[in-house]
């Protein structure tokens, strides 16, 4: 295998690893409260992401399950606090419907980062998530006690949702998350690629000086 092929193979492997890591550290819906006994209070949707993440342009969109259309939306604010490498941003809503309905997390570029339904299946017909089928949560809030919420727990490889005491603004106790990279994945990728290319060009210059066959695999 010559040097060019080795370089390409390493780049492909690194790309796969970095892509997988980028998927792990991306923002995700982490907590939802839409119903409690008596008059609904303190309704919200929470989003968890890396501490220091740029939330400009991110939005939470609420979907009506009966017609698949959005009925409310709001931008994701900067989190008030960060716990270690992670932080939870809270988007407050008044009048989140009791379901079957859904919640979508939309990136600044209009990409559906996540689309979750509760109390029944939902398919988006209109709005930024049009055509997407929401993943149905395994738990619901059906007249539960005040102060509870639906919360994401577990690791990215084995997500689960439970009903627990609301922790808006704090990363869920049951989440098992890796430490985030000091650099965003694209920046890390460019640095690695630059280092690899620099090493390759240096070896190429040595090969030219020493004659053919030096870099043969």
mmCIF file of N, CA and C in Angstrom, residues 4 8 48:
data_model
loop_
_atom_site.group_PDB
_atom_site.id
_atom_site.type_symbol
_atom_site.label_atom_id
_atom_site.label_comp_id
_atom_site.label_asym_id
_atom_site.label_seq_id
_atom_site.Cartn_x
_atom_site.Cartn_y
_atom_site.Cartn_z
ATOM 1 N N UNK A 4 -0.066 7.396 -0.475
ATOM 2 C CA UNK A 4 -1.346 8.056 -0.749
ATOM 3 C C UNK A 4 -2.502 7.200 -0.260
ATOM 4 N N UNK A 8 -5.267 8.109 2.669
ATOM 5 C CA UNK A 8 -6.714 8.077 2.449
ATOM 6 C C UNK A 8 -7.402 7.147 3.431
ATOM 7 N N UNK A 48 -30.280 19.719 26.066
ATOM 8 C CA UNK A 48 -28.932 19.594 26.629
ATOM 9 C C UNK A 48 -27.892 19.609 25.512
#
